[in-house]
Amino acid sequence: MLPGQEDAITYFHSLSAAGFAATAISYGPGRMGFGLFVPELSEAFSLSPAMVGLISSLGFLGFFLALLTAQLLLNRRGPEFPVLTGLAAATLGMGLVSVAPNAGVLAAGVFFAATSAGFAWTPFNDAVHRKIRDVDRPTALSEISTGTSVGIALAGAAALVMVLTGVSWRLCWAVFALAGAGALVANWAALRQVDRAPPPAAGENWRALVRPEMAPIVGVGFVFGTVSANYISFAAKHITDSDGVPGMSVAATPALVFICFGLAGLAGLLTGRLRSWLGLPVLLRGAMLAGAGSAALVALVPGSWTGLAGSAALQGVHVMVTSAILAFWSERLFPAMPTLSFTVALLATAAGNIIGPAIAGAAYDTVGAGAMFLVTAALPMALLAVLRDRHLRDAATAPA
């Protein structure tokens, strides 16, 4: 074994596992738990669809602000500090939701829980770029991003247990908070060995990313953020309002949606290999078509197994594959600024996250959920109409 190769393999396993745990908590129950429990929370706190949209947007605003703060903390303290801050926020936020006496405390808990996603993922791009060999980076980044799938599936399983056993939704959120504390300890053990990155070289700053090749990433990120946030916030509610699916309790609908979502999202583990086999243009177009198909199915056939399982599975593929694409696409285009470029991609995603549910919540009340989801489905189709292969080939041929 060559000198340093053993360390690279060790870092590959430890960072991939730590990142997987961090994203499982922060992007699973932390970021998506509110959408999973919307029916129960709406009943407990008398939330209208518009209010659901506003609370969801507030959570995604926390994600947006945390992304900006994480970059500052990363530059000053290294990847350990922002990741641990995010997991602490997840534990606090989910704990607040579990004991919330009113909608105000609920909203605060959702806000803190969602900030964890902004704090806890992008620093891994920096750690992976510096500690893992170039050939292993796409696989490591795919494994880290796909932690979300397991987190969502397990959160869905917890919600299904709640329905089947009659336990309180508050207990589920308390369990989520305990899991967040466990991930916090595990990441502390893994990341304390990763030192702070060297100071950025001259010209390696936000302004250096204002380049034409960044525009496609920003566009993809914004559309991805809008589509995924609308689905997460309202799909389970729409299917529930349509009396669920044949043969299953209506109360089990949200759990089934998120279990299918999470399990199908495990396809994200194959993103690095699919990119090698298919190329980035084909892979990205497939991910966008999955998002459009997901929204269309839930709009047109919400009261069927096709509408539930089919839309949730396509959305899981859309979210996990696109997340992994953004991670290695930005790292490939800007190898000197892997975390900063990925942060810009996620800021575009967060902007879609904030704007999408706020508008969608109002549309749900006025034109109906079906029309709202059809408009959502049109967004990735419009993106595909203007996106050119040459933009994506630039990423494939960029120097490592």
mmCIF file with all atom_site columns, C-alpha atoms in Angstrom, residues 9-200:
data_model
loop_
_atom_site.group_PDB
_atom_site.id
_atom_site.type_symbol
_atom_site.label_atom_id
_atom_site.label_alt_id
_atom_site.label_comp_id
_atom_site.label_asym_id
_atom_site.label_entity_id
_atom_site.label_seq_id
_atom_site.pdbx_PDB_ins_code
_atom_site.Cartn_x
_atom_site.Cartn_y
_atom_site.Cartn_z
_atom_site.occupancy
_atom_site.B_iso_or_equiv
_atom_site.pdbx_formal_charge
_atom_site.auth_seq_id
_atom_site.auth_comp_id
_atom_site.auth_asym_id
_atom_site.auth_atom_id
_atom_site.pdbx_PDB_model_num
ATOM 1   C CA . ILE A 1 9   ? -9.096  4.776  2.963  1.00 0.00 ? 9   ILE A CA 1
ATOM 2   C CA . THR A 1 10  ? -9.651  5.386  6.691  1.00 0.00 ? 10  THR A CA 1
ATOM 3   C CA . TYR A 1 11  ? -10.919 8.895  5.991  1.00 0.00 ? 11  TYR A CA 1
ATOM 4   C CA . PHE A 1 12  ? -13.145 7.547  3.216  1.00 0.00 ? 12  PHE A CA 1
ATOM 5   C CA . HIS A 1 13  ? -14.929 5.233  5.635  1.00 0.00 ? 13  HIS A CA 1
ATOM 6   C CA . SER A 1 14  ? -15.031 7.540  8.665  1.00 0.00 ? 14  SER A CA 1
ATOM 7   C CA . LEU A 1 15  ? -16.104 10.678 6.808  1.00 0.00 ? 15  LEU A CA 1
ATOM 8   C CA . SER A 1 16  ? -18.657 8.816  4.692  1.00 0.00 ? 16  SER A CA 1
ATOM 9   C CA . ALA A 1 17  ? -20.196 7.250  7.811  1.00 0.00 ? 17  ALA A CA 1
ATOM 10  C CA . ALA A 1 18  ? -20.168 10.509 9.786  1.00 0.00 ? 18  ALA A CA 1
ATOM 11  C CA . GLY A 1 19  ? -21.651 12.452 6.888  1.00 0.00 ? 19  GLY A CA 1
ATOM 12  C CA . PHE A 1 20  ? -24.265 9.767  6.325  1.00 0.00 ? 20  PHE A CA 1
ATOM 13  C CA . ALA A 1 21  ? -25.358 10.042 9.986  1.00 0.00 ? 21  ALA A CA 1
ATOM 14  C CA . ALA A 1 22  ? -25.387 13.846 9.896  1.00 0.00 ? 22  ALA A CA 1
ATOM 15  C CA . THR A 1 23  ? -27.521 14.043 6.770  1.00 0.00 ? 23  THR A CA 1
ATOM 16  C CA . ALA A 1 24  ? -29.799 11.242 7.997  1.00 0.00 ? 24  ALA A CA 1
ATOM 17  C CA . ILE A 1 25  ? -30.739 13.372 11.011 1.00 0.00 ? 25  ILE A CA 1
ATOM 18  C CA . SER A 1 26  ? -30.585 16.863 9.563  1.00 0.00 ? 26  SER A CA 1
ATOM 19  C CA . TYR A 1 27  ? -32.160 16.186 6.158  1.00 0.00 ? 27  TYR A CA 1
ATOM 20  C CA . GLY A 1 28  ? -34.432 13.418 7.454  1.00 0.00 ? 28  GLY A CA 1
ATOM 21  C CA . PRO A 1 29  ? -36.576 14.312 10.487 1.00 0.00 ? 29  PRO A CA 1
ATOM 22  C CA . GLY A 1 30  ? -34.809 17.662 10.940 1.00 0.00 ? 30  GLY A CA 1
ATOM 23  C CA . ARG A 1 31  ? -35.705 19.113 7.551  1.00 0.00 ? 31  ARG A CA 1
ATOM 24  C CA . MET A 1 32  ? -38.609 16.929 6.425  1.00 0.00 ? 32  MET A CA 1
ATOM 25  C CA . GLY A 1 33  ? -40.263 15.862 9.665  1.00 0.00 ? 33  GLY A CA 1
ATOM 26  C CA . PHE A 1 34  ? -42.694 18.764 9.599  1.00 0.00 ? 34  PHE A CA 1
ATOM 27  C CA . GLY A 1 35  ? -44.085 17.673 6.235  1.00 0.00 ? 35  GLY A CA 1
ATOM 28  C CA . LEU A 1 36  ? -44.350 14.105 7.487  1.00 0.00 ? 36  LEU A CA 1
ATOM 29  C CA . PHE A 1 37  ? -46.436 15.095 10.510 1.00 0.00 ? 37  PHE A CA 1
ATOM 30  C CA . VAL A 1 38  ? -48.506 17.867 8.901  1.00 0.00 ? 38  VAL A CA 1
ATOM 31  C CA . PRO A 1 39  ? -51.883 16.090 9.445  1.00 0.00 ? 39  PRO A CA 1
ATOM 32  C CA . GLU A 1 40  ? -51.227 15.567 13.168 1.00 0.00 ? 40  GLU A CA 1
ATOM 33  C CA . LEU A 1 41  ? -49.692 19.009 13.668 1.00 0.00 ? 41  LEU A CA 1
ATOM 34  C CA . SER A 1 42  ? -52.484 20.719 11.719 1.00 0.00 ? 42  SER A CA 1
ATOM 35  C CA . GLU A 1 43  ? -55.065 19.081 13.957 1.00 0.00 ? 43  GLU A CA 1
ATOM 36  C CA . ALA A 1 44  ? -53.155 19.751 17.189 1.00 0.00 ? 44  ALA A CA 1
ATOM 37  C CA . PHE A 1 45  ? -52.505 23.430 16.438 1.00 0.00 ? 45  PHE A CA 1
ATOM 38  C CA . SER A 1 46  ? -55.414 24.251 14.054 1.00 0.00 ? 46  SER A CA 1
ATOM 39  C CA . LEU A 1 47  ? -53.102 25.052 11.127 1.00 0.00 ? 47  LEU A CA 1
ATOM 40  C CA . SER A 1 48  ? -54.580 26.124 7.780  1.00 0.00 ? 48  SER A CA 1
ATOM 41  C CA . PRO A 1 49  ? -52.796 25.186 4.501  1.00 0.00 ? 49  PRO A CA 1
ATOM 42  C CA . ALA A 1 50  ? -51.495 28.749 4.267  1.00 0.00 ? 50  ALA A CA 1
ATOM 43  C CA . MET A 1 51  ? -50.096 28.497 7.788  1.00 0.00 ? 51  MET A CA 1
ATOM 44  C CA . VAL A 1 52  ? -48.512 25.151 6.955  1.00 0.00 ? 52  VAL A CA 1
ATOM 45  C CA . GLY A 1 53  ? -46.816 26.797 3.978  1.00 0.00 ? 53  GLY A CA 1
ATOM 46  C CA . LEU A 1 54  ? -45.524 29.678 6.100  1.00 0.00 ? 54  LEU A CA 1
ATOM 47  C CA . ILE A 1 55  ? -44.102 27.404 8.817  1.00 0.00 ? 55  ILE A CA 1
ATOM 48  C CA . SER A 1 56  ? -42.499 25.228 6.150  1.00 0.00 ? 56  SER A CA 1
ATOM 49  C CA . SER A 1 57  ? -40.977 28.302 4.511  1.00 0.00 ? 57  SER A CA 1
ATOM 50  C CA . LEU A 1 58  ? -39.733 29.474 7.926  1.00 0.00 ? 58  LEU A CA 1
ATOM 51  C CA . GLY A 1 59  ? -37.922 26.177 8.351  1.00 0.00 ? 59  GLY A CA 1
ATOM 52  C CA . PHE A 1 60  ? -36.330 26.512 4.945  1.00 0.00 ? 60  PHE A CA 1
ATOM 53  C CA . LEU A 1 61  ? -35.334 30.088 5.811  1.00 0.00 ? 61  LEU A CA 1
ATOM 54  C CA . GLY A 1 62  ? -33.432 28.611 8.742  1.00 0.00 ? 62  GLY A CA 1
ATOM 55  C CA . PHE A 1 63  ? -31.716 26.297 6.255  1.00 0.00 ? 63  PHE A CA 1
ATOM 56  C CA . PHE A 1 64  ? -30.786 29.297 4.085  1.00 0.00 ? 64  PHE A CA 1
ATOM 57  C CA . LEU A 1 65  ? -29.322 31.313 6.983  1.00 0.00 ? 65  LEU A CA 1
ATOM 58  C CA . ALA A 1 66  ? -27.429 28.305 8.312  1.00 0.00 ? 66  ALA A CA 1
ATOM 59  C CA . LEU A 1 67  ? -25.778 27.761 4.928  1.00 0.00 ? 67  LEU A CA 1
ATOM 60  C CA . LEU A 1 68  ? -24.303 31.256 5.082  1.00 0.00 ? 68  LEU A CA 1
ATOM 61  C CA . THR A 1 69  ? -23.195 30.846 8.694  1.00 0.00 ? 69  THR A CA 1
ATOM 62  C CA . ALA A 1 70  ? -21.685 27.411 8.058  1.00 0.00 ? 70  ALA A CA 1
ATOM 63  C CA . GLN A 1 71  ? -19.290 28.824 5.471  1.00 0.00 ? 71  GLN A CA 1
ATOM 64  C CA . LEU A 1 72  ? -18.043 31.434 7.947  1.00 0.00 ? 72  LEU A CA 1
ATOM 65  C CA . LEU A 1 73  ? -17.611 28.838 10.693 1.00 0.00 ? 73  LEU A CA 1
ATOM 66  C CA . LEU A 1 74  ? -15.868 26.458 8.313  1.00 0.00 ? 74  LEU A CA 1
ATOM 67  C CA . ASN A 1 75  ? -13.291 29.062 7.321  1.00 0.00 ? 75  ASN A CA 1
ATOM 68  C CA . ARG A 1 76  ? -12.571 29.970 10.937 1.00 0.00 ? 76  ARG A CA 1
ATOM 69  C CA . ARG A 1 77  ? -12.937 26.685 12.813 1.00 0.00 ? 77  ARG A CA 1
ATOM 70  C CA . GLY A 1 78  ? -12.844 23.831 10.305 1.00 0.00 ? 78  GLY A CA 1
ATOM 71  C CA . PRO A 1 79  ? -15.619 21.349 9.422  1.00 0.00 ? 79  PRO A CA 1
ATOM 72  C CA . GLU A 1 80  ? -16.131 19.987 12.947 1.00 0.00 ? 80  GLU A CA 1
ATOM 73  C CA . PHE A 1 81  ? -17.654 23.148 14.436 1.00 0.00 ? 81  PHE A CA 1
ATOM 74  C CA . PRO A 1 82  ? -20.452 23.827 11.888 1.00 0.00 ? 82  PRO A CA 1
ATOM 75  C CA . VAL A 1 83  ? -21.435 20.137 11.719 1.00 0.00 ? 83  VAL A CA 1
ATOM 76  C CA . LEU A 1 84  ? -21.685 19.855 15.502 1.00 0.00 ? 84  LEU A CA 1
ATOM 77  C CA . THR A 1 85  ? -23.560 23.173 15.640 1.00 0.00 ? 85  THR A CA 1
ATOM 78  C CA . GLY A 1 86  ? -26.065 21.806 13.146 1.00 0.00 ? 86  GLY A CA 1
ATOM 79  C CA . LEU A 1 87  ? -26.623 18.572 15.012 1.00 0.00 ? 87  LEU A CA 1
ATOM 80  C CA . ALA A 1 88  ? -27.041 20.486 18.263 1.00 0.00 ? 88  ALA A CA 1
ATOM 81  C CA . ALA A 1 89  ? -29.648 22.674 16.524 1.00 0.00 ? 89  ALA A CA 1
ATOM 82  C CA . ALA A 1 90  ? -31.406 19.544 15.256 1.00 0.00 ? 90  ALA A CA 1
ATOM 83  C CA . THR A 1 91  ? -31.547 18.094 18.757 1.00 0.00 ? 91  THR A CA 1
ATOM 84  C CA . LEU A 1 92  ? -32.849 21.376 20.201 1.00 0.00 ? 92  LEU A CA 1
ATOM 85  C CA . GLY A 1 93  ? -35.421 21.954 17.443 1.00 0.00 ? 93  GLY A CA 1
ATOM 86  C CA . MET A 1 94  ? -36.855 18.458 17.485 1.00 0.00 ? 94  MET A CA 1
ATOM 87  C CA . GLY A 1 95  ? -36.984 18.595 21.272 1.00 0.00 ? 95  GLY A CA 1
ATOM 88  C CA . LEU A 1 96  ? -38.953 21.857 21.082 1.00 0.00 ? 96  LEU A CA 1
ATOM 89  C CA . VAL A 1 97  ? -41.457 20.323 18.655 1.00 0.00 ? 97  VAL A CA 1
ATOM 90  C CA . SER A 1 98  ? -41.966 17.379 21.011 1.00 0.00 ? 98  SER A CA 1
ATOM 91  C CA . VAL A 1 99  ? -43.064 19.678 23.861 1.00 0.00 ? 99  VAL A CA 1
ATOM 92  C CA . ALA A 1 100 ? -44.585 22.580 21.858 1.00 0.00 ? 100 ALA A CA 1
ATOM 93  C CA . PRO A 1 101 ? -47.633 24.059 23.646 1.00 0.00 ? 101 PRO A CA 1
ATOM 94  C CA . ASN A 1 102 ? -48.651 26.293 20.740 1.00 0.00 ? 102 ASN A CA 1
ATOM 95  C CA . ALA A 1 103 ? -47.989 27.072 17.075 1.00 0.00 ? 103 ALA A CA 1
ATOM 96  C CA . GLY A 1 104 ? -45.330 29.670 17.928 1.00 0.00 ? 104 GLY A CA 1
ATOM 97  C CA . VAL A 1 105 ? -43.102 27.183 19.756 1.00 0.00 ? 105 VAL A CA 1
ATOM 98  C CA . LEU A 1 106 ? -43.807 24.627 17.016 1.00 0.00 ? 106 LEU A CA 1
ATOM 99  C CA . ALA A 1 107 ? -42.577 27.096 14.384 1.00 0.00 ? 107 ALA A CA 1
ATOM 100 C CA . ALA A 1 108 ? -39.447 27.833 16.444 1.00 0.00 ? 108 ALA A CA 1
ATOM 101 C CA . GLY A 1 109 ? -38.722 24.115 16.721 1.00 0.00 ? 109 GLY A CA 1
ATOM 102 C CA . VAL A 1 110 ? -39.189 23.601 12.984 1.00 0.00 ? 110 VAL A CA 1
ATOM 103 C CA . PHE A 1 111 ? -36.863 26.553 12.346 1.00 0.00 ? 111 PHE A CA 1
ATOM 104 C CA . PHE A 1 112 ? -34.035 25.223 14.543 1.00 0.00 ? 112 PHE A CA 1
ATOM 105 C CA . ALA A 1 113 ? -34.432 21.654 13.307 1.00 0.00 ? 113 ALA A CA 1
ATOM 106 C CA . ALA A 1 114 ? -34.236 22.776 9.675  1.00 0.00 ? 114 ALA A CA 1
ATOM 107 C CA . THR A 1 115 ? -31.124 24.910 10.265 1.00 0.00 ? 115 THR A CA 1
ATOM 108 C CA . SER A 1 116 ? -29.269 21.670 10.952 1.00 0.00 ? 116 SER A CA 1
ATOM 109 C CA . ALA A 1 117 ? -29.346 20.785 7.252  1.00 0.00 ? 117 ALA A CA 1
ATOM 110 C CA . GLY A 1 118 ? -27.616 24.058 6.368  1.00 0.00 ? 118 GLY A CA 1
ATOM 111 C CA . PHE A 1 119 ? -24.931 23.592 8.991  1.00 0.00 ? 119 PHE A CA 1
ATOM 112 C CA . ALA A 1 120 ? -24.259 19.884 8.706  1.00 0.00 ? 120 ALA A CA 1
ATOM 113 C CA . TRP A 1 121 ? -23.738 18.982 5.054  1.00 0.00 ? 121 TRP A CA 1
ATOM 114 C CA . THR A 1 122 ? -21.613 21.481 3.125  1.00 0.00 ? 122 THR A CA 1
ATOM 115 C CA . PRO A 1 123 ? -18.581 21.182 5.458  1.00 0.00 ? 123 PRO A CA 1
ATOM 116 C CA . PHE A 1 124 ? -18.281 17.561 4.364  1.00 0.00 ? 124 PHE A CA 1
ATOM 117 C CA . ASN A 1 125 ? -17.545 18.750 0.818  1.00 0.00 ? 125 ASN A CA 1
ATOM 118 C CA . ASP A 1 126 ? -14.464 20.475 2.234  1.00 0.00 ? 126 ASP A CA 1
ATOM 119 C CA . ALA A 1 127 ? -13.399 17.462 4.302  1.00 0.00 ? 127 ALA A CA 1
ATOM 120 C CA . VAL A 1 128 ? -13.955 15.024 1.427  1.00 0.00 ? 128 VAL A CA 1
ATOM 121 C CA . HIS A 1 129 ? -12.059 17.241 -1.019 1.00 0.00 ? 129 HIS A CA 1
ATOM 122 C CA . ARG A 1 130 ? -9.015  17.435 1.270  1.00 0.00 ? 130 ARG A CA 1
ATOM 123 C CA . LYS A 1 131 ? -8.959  13.967 2.836  1.00 0.00 ? 131 LYS A CA 1
ATOM 124 C CA . ILE A 1 132 ? -10.301 11.546 0.202  1.00 0.00 ? 132 ILE A CA 1
ATOM 125 C CA . ARG A 1 133 ? -8.698  10.573 -3.107 1.00 0.00 ? 133 ARG A CA 1
ATOM 126 C CA . ASP A 1 134 ? -10.155 12.097 -6.259 1.00 0.00 ? 134 ASP A CA 1
ATOM 127 C CA . VAL A 1 135 ? -11.307 8.709  -7.573 1.00 0.00 ? 135 VAL A CA 1
ATOM 128 C CA . ASP A 1 136 ? -13.335 8.064  -4.394 1.00 0.00 ? 136 ASP A CA 1
ATOM 129 C CA . ARG A 1 137 ? -14.894 11.512 -3.978 1.00 0.00 ? 137 ARG A CA 1
ATOM 130 C CA . PRO A 1 138 ? -18.074 11.028 -6.064 1.00 0.00 ? 138 PRO A CA 1
ATOM 131 C CA . THR A 1 139 ? -18.826 7.794  -4.170 1.00 0.00 ? 139 THR A CA 1
ATOM 132 C CA . ALA A 1 140 ? -18.197 9.414  -0.788 1.00 0.00 ? 140 ALA A CA 1
ATOM 133 C CA . LEU A 1 141 ? -20.347 12.442 -1.639 1.00 0.00 ? 141 LEU A CA 1
ATOM 134 C CA . SER A 1 142 ? -23.135 10.174 -2.911 1.00 0.00 ? 142 SER A CA 1
ATOM 135 C CA . GLU A 1 143 ? -23.037 8.117  0.301  1.00 0.00 ? 143 GLU A CA 1
ATOM 136 C CA . ILE A 1 144 ? -23.149 11.245 2.450  1.00 0.00 ? 144 ILE A CA 1
ATOM 137 C CA . SER A 1 145 ? -26.070 12.769 0.549  1.00 0.00 ? 145 SER A CA 1
ATOM 138 C CA . THR A 1 146 ? -27.996 9.494  0.591  1.00 0.00 ? 146 THR A CA 1
ATOM 139 C CA . GLY A 1 147 ? -28.042 9.505  4.384  1.00 0.00 ? 147 GLY A CA 1
ATOM 140 C CA . THR A 1 148 ? -31.120 11.610 3.808  1.00 0.00 ? 148 THR A CA 1
ATOM 141 C CA . SER A 1 149 ? -32.941 8.595  2.372  1.00 0.00 ? 149 SER A CA 1
ATOM 142 C CA . VAL A 1 150 ? -32.382 6.483  5.449  1.00 0.00 ? 150 VAL A CA 1
ATOM 143 C CA . GLY A 1 151 ? -33.358 9.372  7.718  1.00 0.00 ? 151 GLY A CA 1
ATOM 144 C CA . ILE A 1 152 ? -36.602 9.940  5.818  1.00 0.00 ? 152 ILE A CA 1
ATOM 145 C CA . ALA A 1 153 ? -37.464 6.235  5.676  1.00 0.00 ? 153 ALA A CA 1
ATOM 146 C CA . LEU A 1 154 ? -36.840 5.787  9.402  1.00 0.00 ? 154 LEU A CA 1
ATOM 147 C CA . ALA A 1 155 ? -38.864 8.903  10.211 1.00 0.00 ? 155 ALA A CA 1
ATOM 148 C CA . GLY A 1 156 ? -41.674 7.483  8.074  1.00 0.00 ? 156 GLY A CA 1
ATOM 149 C CA . ALA A 1 157 ? -41.388 4.156  9.904  1.00 0.00 ? 157 ALA A CA 1
ATOM 150 C CA . ALA A 1 158 ? -41.668 5.983  13.236 1.00 0.00 ? 158 ALA A CA 1
ATOM 151 C CA . ALA A 1 159 ? -44.810 7.736  11.997 1.00 0.00 ? 159 ALA A CA 1
ATOM 152 C CA . LEU A 1 160 ? -46.264 4.394  10.867 1.00 0.00 ? 160 LEU A CA 1
ATOM 153 C CA . VAL A 1 161 ? -45.594 2.899  14.311 1.00 0.00 ? 161 VAL A CA 1
ATOM 154 C CA . MET A 1 162 ? -47.384 5.924  15.774 1.00 0.00 ? 162 MET A CA 1
ATOM 155 C CA . VAL A 1 163 ? -50.462 5.196  13.657 1.00 0.00 ? 163 VAL A CA 1
ATOM 156 C CA . LEU A 1 164 ? -50.467 1.463  14.328 1.00 0.00 ? 164 LEU A CA 1
ATOM 157 C CA . THR A 1 165 ? -49.859 1.668  18.067 1.00 0.00 ? 165 THR A CA 1
ATOM 158 C CA . GLY A 1 166 ? -51.575 4.929  18.924 1.00 0.00 ? 166 GLY A CA 1
ATOM 159 C CA . VAL A 1 167 ? -48.490 6.527  20.508 1.00 0.00 ? 167 VAL A CA 1
ATOM 160 C CA . SER A 1 168 ? -48.290 10.307 20.487 1.00 0.00 ? 168 SER A CA 1
ATOM 161 C CA . TRP A 1 169 ? -46.543 12.228 17.736 1.00 0.00 ? 169 TRP A CA 1
ATOM 162 C CA . ARG A 1 170 ? -44.717 13.990 20.563 1.00 0.00 ? 170 ARG A CA 1
ATOM 163 C CA . LEU A 1 171 ? -42.968 10.744 21.471 1.00 0.00 ? 171 LEU A CA 1
ATOM 164 C CA . CYS A 1 172 ? -41.796 10.372 17.873 1.00 0.00 ? 172 CYS A CA 1
ATOM 165 C CA . TRP A 1 173 ? -40.201 13.812 17.955 1.00 0.00 ? 173 TRP A CA 1
ATOM 166 C CA . ALA A 1 174 ? -38.580 13.042 21.318 1.00 0.00 ? 174 ALA A CA 1
ATOM 167 C CA . VAL A 1 175 ? -37.008 9.934  19.748 1.00 0.00 ? 175 VAL A CA 1
ATOM 168 C CA . PHE A 1 176 ? -35.808 12.074 16.827 1.00 0.00 ? 176 PHE A CA 1
ATOM 169 C CA . ALA A 1 177 ? -34.162 14.453 19.314 1.00 0.00 ? 177 ALA A CA 1
ATOM 170 C CA . LEU A 1 178 ? -32.355 11.560 21.022 1.00 0.00 ? 178 LEU A CA 1
ATOM 171 C CA . ALA A 1 179 ? -31.140 10.302 17.638 1.00 0.00 ? 179 ALA A CA 1
ATOM 172 C CA . GLY A 1 180 ? -29.831 13.805 16.917 1.00 0.00 ? 180 GLY A CA 1
ATOM 173 C CA . ALA A 1 181 ? -27.842 13.718 20.150 1.00 0.00 ? 181 ALA A CA 1
ATOM 174 C CA . GLY A 1 182 ? -26.382 10.332 19.155 1.00 0.00 ? 182 GLY A CA 1
ATOM 175 C CA . ALA A 1 183 ? -25.327 11.648 15.732 1.00 0.00 ? 183 ALA A CA 1
ATOM 176 C CA . LEU A 1 184 ? -23.748 14.639 17.465 1.00 0.00 ? 184 LEU A CA 1
ATOM 177 C CA . VAL A 1 185 ? -21.497 12.370 19.546 1.00 0.00 ? 185 VAL A CA 1
ATOM 178 C CA . ALA A 1 186 ? -20.580 10.194 16.540 1.00 0.00 ? 186 ALA A CA 1
ATOM 179 C CA . ASN A 1 187 ? -19.627 13.185 14.406 1.00 0.00 ? 187 ASN A CA 1
ATOM 180 C CA . TRP A 1 188 ? -17.566 14.685 17.212 1.00 0.00 ? 188 TRP A CA 1
ATOM 181 C CA . ALA A 1 189 ? -15.530 11.467 17.292 1.00 0.00 ? 189 ALA A CA 1
ATOM 182 C CA . ALA A 1 190 ? -15.043 11.368 13.506 1.00 0.00 ? 190 ALA A CA 1
ATOM 183 C CA . LEU A 1 191 ? -14.418 15.044 12.743 1.00 0.00 ? 191 LEU A CA 1
ATOM 184 C CA . ARG A 1 192 ? -12.059 16.049 15.524 1.00 0.00 ? 192 ARG A CA 1
ATOM 185 C CA . GLN A 1 193 ? -9.231  14.537 13.451 1.00 0.00 ? 193 GLN A CA 1
ATOM 186 C CA . VAL A 1 194 ? -9.974  16.822 10.483 1.00 0.00 ? 194 VAL A CA 1
ATOM 187 C CA . ASP A 1 195 ? -8.065  20.063 10.773 1.00 0.00 ? 195 ASP A CA 1
ATOM 188 C CA . ARG A 1 196 ? -9.083  23.473 9.468  1.00 0.00 ? 196 ARG A CA 1
ATOM 189 C CA . ALA A 1 197 ? -8.457  24.114 5.779  1.00 0.00 ? 197 ALA A CA 1
ATOM 190 C CA . PRO A 1 198 ? -5.650  26.502 4.798  1.00 0.00 ? 198 PRO A CA 1
ATOM 191 C CA . PRO A 1 199 ? -6.761  30.126 4.345  1.00 0.00 ? 199 PRO A CA 1
ATOM 192 C CA . PRO A 1 200 ? -8.309  30.753 0.908  1.00 0.00 ? 200 PRO A CA 1
#
